[in-house]
Amino acid sequence: MKVLVACEESQAVTKEFRRLGHNAFSCDVIDQSGGHPEWHIMQDVLPLLNGRCSFTTTDGVQHTITGRWDMIIAFVPCTKTSNAGARHLYKGGILNIPRYYEGLCGKALFLSVWAADCDKVVIENPTPSKVFDYPEPTQAIQPYHFGHPFTKKTLLWER
């Protein structure tokens, strides 16, 4: 499978797909910290989402994806859209317009990934603030579902 792991500098997911024999690439606007520059694309992900693209990995090698990606997994930034940061949206009861705008940009990236020409798309994010009106997630998971003693609801959008 050709797999694009969007907004992933750690390469944790990319390495697992590579270990399983897939042609996976991480993509982020910052350099990778996972130790594999040959699998990392350091650029905006938007031009890559529909496949049929060329890119250069951080080791300087040019690659071409002739068709669509078989799967996209995305960890789109949530700093400005997360419910945890909602208190920064209103200062003194007044909407913080610059913060709201940044949140709308975050939602636009989320929706661009969601609309990609790819049959298998998964996006991971925490609960977004209601003001941004995200689509309903496919599922919610908690660390305690996997034996950890913590709560931190994580949402998945899958298609």
PDB file of C-alpha atoms in Angstrom:
ATOM      1  CA  MET A   1       0.000   0.000   0.000  1.00  0.00           C
ATOM      2  CA  LYS A   2       1.017   3.604  -0.612  1.00  0.00           C
ATOM      3  CA  VAL A   3       0.437   5.358   2.722  1.00  0.00           C
ATOM      4  CA  LEU A   4       0.701   9.076   3.519  1.00  0.00           C
ATOM      5  CA  VAL A   5       0.988   9.895   7.219  1.00  0.00           C
ATOM      6  CA  ALA A   6       0.155  13.590   7.368  1.00  0.00           C
ATOM      7  CA  CYS A   7       1.325  15.945  10.095  1.00  0.00           C
ATOM      8  CA  GLU A   8       3.698  13.374  11.589  1.00  0.00           C
ATOM      9  CA  GLU A   9       7.264  14.374  12.345  1.00  0.00           C
ATOM     10  CA  SER A  10       7.925  11.557  14.836  1.00  0.00           C
ATOM     11  CA  GLN A  11       7.530   8.892  12.130  1.00  0.00           C
ATOM     12  CA  ALA A  12       6.136   6.424  14.702  1.00  0.00           C
ATOM     13  CA  VAL A  13       3.230   5.410  12.452  1.00  0.00           C
ATOM     14  CA  THR A  14       5.301   5.571   9.277  1.00  0.00           C
ATOM     15  CA  LYS A  15       7.916   3.215  10.740  1.00  0.00           C
ATOM     16  CA  GLU A  16       5.249   0.657  11.650  1.00  0.00           C
ATOM     17  CA  PHE A  17       3.784   0.689   8.141  1.00  0.00           C
ATOM     18  CA  ARG A  18       7.296   0.358   6.681  1.00  0.00           C
ATOM     19  CA  ARG A  19       7.986  -2.551   9.046  1.00  0.00           C
ATOM     20  CA  LEU A  20       4.895  -4.252   7.620  1.00  0.00           C
ATOM     21  CA  GLY A  21       6.184  -3.766   4.055  1.00  0.00           C
ATOM     22  CA  HIS A  22       4.147  -0.753   2.943  1.00  0.00           C
ATOM     23  CA  ASN A  23       5.413   2.255   0.974  1.00  0.00           C
ATOM     24  CA  ALA A  24       4.730   4.833   3.703  1.00  0.00           C
ATOM     25  CA  PHE A  25       5.872   8.449   3.944  1.00  0.00           C
ATOM     26  CA  SER A  26       5.531  10.943   6.777  1.00  0.00           C
ATOM     27  CA  CYS A  27       4.813  14.568   5.921  1.00  0.00           C
ATOM     28  CA  ASP A  28       5.098  17.629   8.128  1.00  0.00           C
ATOM     29  CA  VAL A  29       6.194  21.253   7.835  1.00  0.00           C
ATOM     30  CA  ILE A  30       8.993  20.489  10.300  1.00  0.00           C
ATOM     31  CA  ASP A  31      11.843  18.031   9.973  1.00  0.00           C
ATOM     32  CA  GLN A  32      11.432  14.448  11.125  1.00  0.00           C
ATOM     33  CA  SER A  33      12.689  13.260  14.488  1.00  0.00           C
ATOM     34  CA  GLY A  34      12.199   9.571  13.686  1.00  0.00           C
ATOM     35  CA  GLY A  35      15.572   8.983  12.085  1.00  0.00           C
ATOM     36  CA  HIS A  36      14.442   8.242   8.529  1.00  0.00           C
ATOM     37  CA  PRO A  37      14.878  11.274   6.241  1.00  0.00           C
ATOM     38  CA  GLU A  38      14.400   8.918   3.267  1.00  0.00           C
ATOM     39  CA  TRP A  39      10.738   8.530   4.284  1.00  0.00           C
ATOM     40  CA  HIS A  40       9.967  12.136   5.285  1.00  0.00           C
ATOM     41  CA  ILE A  41       8.470  14.909   3.182  1.00  0.00           C
ATOM     42  CA  MET A  42       9.031  18.328   4.750  1.00  0.00           C
ATOM     43  CA  GLN A  43       6.383  20.516   3.142  1.00  0.00           C
ATOM     44  CA  ASP A  44       2.721  21.488   3.254  1.00  0.00           C
ATOM     45  CA  VAL A  45       0.621  18.340   2.859  1.00  0.00           C
ATOM     46  CA  LEU A  46      -2.151  19.939   0.752  1.00  0.00           C
ATOM     47  CA  PRO A  47      -0.495  19.401  -2.681  1.00  0.00           C
ATOM     48  CA  LEU A  48       0.040  15.712  -1.850  1.00  0.00           C
ATOM     49  CA  LEU A  49      -3.426  14.720  -0.629  1.00  0.00           C
ATOM     50  CA  ASN A  50      -4.901  13.485  -3.901  1.00  0.00           C
ATOM     51  CA  GLY A  51      -1.798  11.541  -4.925  1.00  0.00           C
ATOM     52  CA  ARG A  52      -0.620  11.866  -8.533  1.00  0.00           C
ATOM     53  CA  CYS A  53       2.255  13.988  -7.254  1.00  0.00           C
ATOM     54  CA  SER A  54       6.012  14.276  -7.027  1.00  0.00           C
ATOM     55  CA  PHE A  55       7.936  15.253  -3.911  1.00  0.00           C
ATOM     56  CA  THR A  56      11.432  15.238  -2.502  1.00  0.00           C
ATOM     57  CA  THR A  57      12.142  13.497   0.788  1.00  0.00           C
ATOM     58  CA  THR A  58      14.498  15.195   3.242  1.00  0.00           C
ATOM     59  CA  ASP A  59      17.376  13.013   2.061  1.00  0.00           C
ATOM     60  CA  GLY A  60      17.129  14.817  -1.316  1.00  0.00           C
ATOM     61  CA  VAL A  61      15.597  11.953  -3.333  1.00  0.00           C
ATOM     62  CA  GLN A  62      12.718  12.684  -5.735  1.00  0.00           C
ATOM     63  CA  HIS A  63       9.663  10.380  -5.594  1.00  0.00           C
ATOM     64  CA  THR A  64       6.522  10.154  -7.718  1.00  0.00           C
ATOM     65  CA  ILE A  65       3.130   8.768  -6.742  1.00  0.00           C
ATOM     66  CA  THR A  66       1.435   7.909 -10.054  1.00  0.00           C
ATOM     67  CA  GLY A  67      -2.042   7.150  -8.694  1.00  0.00           C
ATOM     68  CA  ARG A  68      -3.934   7.911  -5.530  1.00  0.00           C
ATOM     69  CA  TRP A  69      -2.719   7.073  -2.045  1.00  0.00           C
ATOM     70  CA  ASP A  70      -4.159   3.803  -0.759  1.00  0.00           C
ATOM     71  CA  MET A  71      -4.466   5.269   2.736  1.00  0.00           C
ATOM     72  CA  ILE A  72      -4.030   8.615   4.473  1.00  0.00           C
ATOM     73  CA  ILE A  73      -3.611   8.825   8.227  1.00  0.00           C
ATOM     74  CA  ALA A  74      -3.550  12.361   9.608  1.00  0.00           C
ATOM     75  CA  PHE A  75      -2.769  14.013  12.910  1.00  0.00           C
ATOM     76  CA  VAL A  76      -3.848  17.527  11.924  1.00  0.00           C
ATOM     77  CA  PRO A  77      -2.812  20.240  14.409  1.00  0.00           C
ATOM     78  CA  CYS A  78      -5.457  20.805  17.049  1.00  0.00           C
ATOM     79  CA  THR A  79      -3.919  23.565  19.163  1.00  0.00           C
ATOM     80  CA  LYS A  80      -6.378  26.220  17.994  1.00  0.00           C
ATOM     81  CA  THR A  81      -9.443  23.986  17.581  1.00  0.00           C
ATOM     82  CA  SER A  82      -9.362  21.705  20.621  1.00  0.00           C
ATOM     83  CA  ASN A  83     -11.989  22.011  23.304  1.00  0.00           C
ATOM     84  CA  ALA A  84      -9.097  22.200  25.784  1.00  0.00           C
ATOM     85  CA  GLY A  85      -8.160  25.595  24.328  1.00  0.00           C
ATOM     86  CA  ALA A  86     -11.695  26.945  24.072  1.00  0.00           C
ATOM     87  CA  ARG A  87     -11.109  29.321  26.992  1.00  0.00           C
ATOM     88  CA  HIS A  88      -8.735  31.289  24.733  1.00  0.00           C
ATOM     89  CA  LEU A  89     -11.530  31.945  22.222  1.00  0.00           C
ATOM     90  CA  TYR A  90     -13.286  34.410  24.479  1.00  0.00           C
ATOM     91  CA  LYS A  91     -11.424  37.083  26.415  1.00  0.00           C
ATOM     92  CA  GLY A  92     -13.665  38.995  28.776  1.00  0.00           C
ATOM     93  CA  GLY A  93     -16.713  37.559  27.034  1.00  0.00           C
ATOM     94  CA  ILE A  94     -15.604  38.871  23.630  1.00  0.00           C
ATOM     95  CA  LEU A  95     -14.689  36.566  20.748  1.00  0.00           C
ATOM     96  CA  ASN A  96     -10.931  36.586  20.151  1.00  0.00           C
ATOM     97  CA  ILE A  97     -11.070  37.054  16.363  1.00  0.00           C
ATOM     98  CA  PRO A  98      -7.406  36.171  15.599  1.00  0.00           C
ATOM     99  CA  ARG A  99      -7.701  32.947  17.639  1.00  0.00           C
ATOM    100  CA  TYR A 100     -11.021  32.104  15.965  1.00  0.00           C
ATOM    101  CA  TYR A 101      -9.442  32.675  12.531  1.00  0.00           C
ATOM    102  CA  GLU A 102      -6.550  30.345  13.417  1.00  0.00           C
ATOM    103  CA  GLY A 103      -9.102  27.727  14.465  1.00  0.00           C
ATOM    104  CA  LEU A 104     -10.954  28.092  11.167  1.00  0.00           C
ATOM    105  CA  CYS A 105      -7.654  27.542   9.336  1.00  0.00           C
ATOM    106  CA  GLY A 106      -7.148  24.378  11.380  1.00  0.00           C
ATOM    107  CA  LYS A 107     -10.623  23.188  10.472  1.00  0.00           C
ATOM    108  CA  ALA A 108      -9.921  23.938   6.792  1.00  0.00           C
ATOM    109  CA  LEU A 109      -6.867  21.661   6.919  1.00  0.00           C
ATOM    110  CA  PHE A 110      -8.921  18.954   8.640  1.00  0.00           C
ATOM    111  CA  LEU A 111     -11.649  19.183   5.964  1.00  0.00           C
ATOM    112  CA  SER A 112      -9.066  19.149   3.152  1.00  0.00           C
ATOM    113  CA  VAL A 113      -7.635  15.886   4.443  1.00  0.00           C
ATOM    114  CA  TRP A 114     -11.157  14.510   4.949  1.00  0.00           C
ATOM    115  CA  ALA A 115     -12.055  15.380   1.330  1.00  0.00           C
ATOM    116  CA  ALA A 116      -8.886  13.841  -0.181  1.00  0.00           C
ATOM    117  CA  ASP A 117      -9.281  11.581  -3.207  1.00  0.00           C
ATOM    118  CA  CYS A 118      -8.460   8.449  -1.225  1.00  0.00           C
ATOM    119  CA  ASP A 119     -10.692   5.557  -0.190  1.00  0.00           C
ATOM    120  CA  LYS A 120      -9.145   5.074   3.257  1.00  0.00           C
ATOM    121  CA  VAL A 121      -8.750   8.193   5.401  1.00  0.00           C
ATOM    122  CA  VAL A 122      -8.312   8.329   9.168  1.00  0.00           C
ATOM    123  CA  ILE A 123      -7.930  11.556  11.133  1.00  0.00           C
ATOM    124  CA  GLU A 124      -7.064  11.638  14.837  1.00  0.00           C
ATOM    125  CA  ASN A 125      -7.856  14.658  17.007  1.00  0.00           C
ATOM    126  CA  PRO A 126      -9.075  15.504  20.496  1.00  0.00           C
ATOM    127  CA  THR A 127     -12.584  16.867  20.974  1.00  0.00           C
ATOM    128  CA  PRO A 128     -12.905  20.099  18.967  1.00  0.00           C
ATOM    129  CA  SER A 129     -14.633  23.189  20.319  1.00  0.00           C
ATOM    130  CA  LYS A 130     -18.291  23.283  19.257  1.00  0.00           C
ATOM    131  CA  VAL A 131     -17.854  26.710  17.692  1.00  0.00           C
ATOM    132  CA  PHE A 132     -15.896  25.074  14.835  1.00  0.00           C
ATOM    133  CA  ASP A 133     -18.725  22.644  13.973  1.00  0.00           C
ATOM    134  CA  TYR A 134     -16.654  19.601  12.994  1.00  0.00           C
ATOM    135  CA  PRO A 135     -18.362  16.569  11.450  1.00  0.00           C
ATOM    136  CA  GLU A 136     -19.329  13.796  13.855  1.00  0.00           C
ATOM    137  CA  PRO A 137     -16.411  11.441  14.576  1.00  0.00           C
ATOM    138  CA  THR A 138     -16.603   7.757  13.769  1.00  0.00           C
ATOM    139  CA  GLN A 139     -15.418   6.695  17.208  1.00  0.00           C
ATOM    140  CA  ALA A 140     -13.969   7.883  20.497  1.00  0.00           C
ATOM    141  CA  ILE A 141     -11.259   6.044  22.385  1.00  0.00           C
ATOM    142  CA  GLN A 142      -9.771   6.473  25.843  1.00  0.00           C
ATOM    143  CA  PRO A 143      -6.385   5.306  27.179  1.00  0.00           C
ATOM    144  CA  TYR A 144      -8.230   3.283  29.843  1.00  0.00           C
ATOM    145  CA  HIS A 145      -9.749   1.190  27.025  1.00  0.00           C
ATOM    146  CA  PHE A 146      -6.223  -0.191  26.597  1.00  0.00           C
ATOM    147  CA  GLY A 147      -5.369  -0.748  30.268  1.00  0.00           C
ATOM    148  CA  HIS A 148      -3.900   2.665  31.069  1.00  0.00           C
ATOM    149  CA  PRO A 149      -5.130   4.525  34.165  1.00  0.00           C
ATOM    150  CA  PHE A 150      -5.683   7.797  32.268  1.00  0.00           C
ATOM    151  CA  THR A 151      -8.552   9.627  30.597  1.00  0.00           C
ATOM    152  CA  LYS A 152      -7.913  11.654  27.448  1.00  0.00           C
ATOM    153  CA  LYS A 153     -10.659  11.225  24.894  1.00  0.00           C
ATOM    154  CA  THR A 154      -9.287  10.926  21.381  1.00  0.00           C
ATOM    155  CA  LEU A 155     -11.607  11.052  18.390  1.00  0.00           C
ATOM    156  CA  LEU A 156     -11.210   9.238  15.088  1.00  0.00           C
ATOM    157  CA  TRP A 157     -12.828  10.120  11.796  1.00  0.00           C
ATOM    158  CA  GLU A 158     -12.637   7.121   9.462  1.00  0.00           C
ATOM    159  CA  ARG A 159     -13.766   6.347   5.951  1.00  0.00           C
TER     160      ARG A 159
END
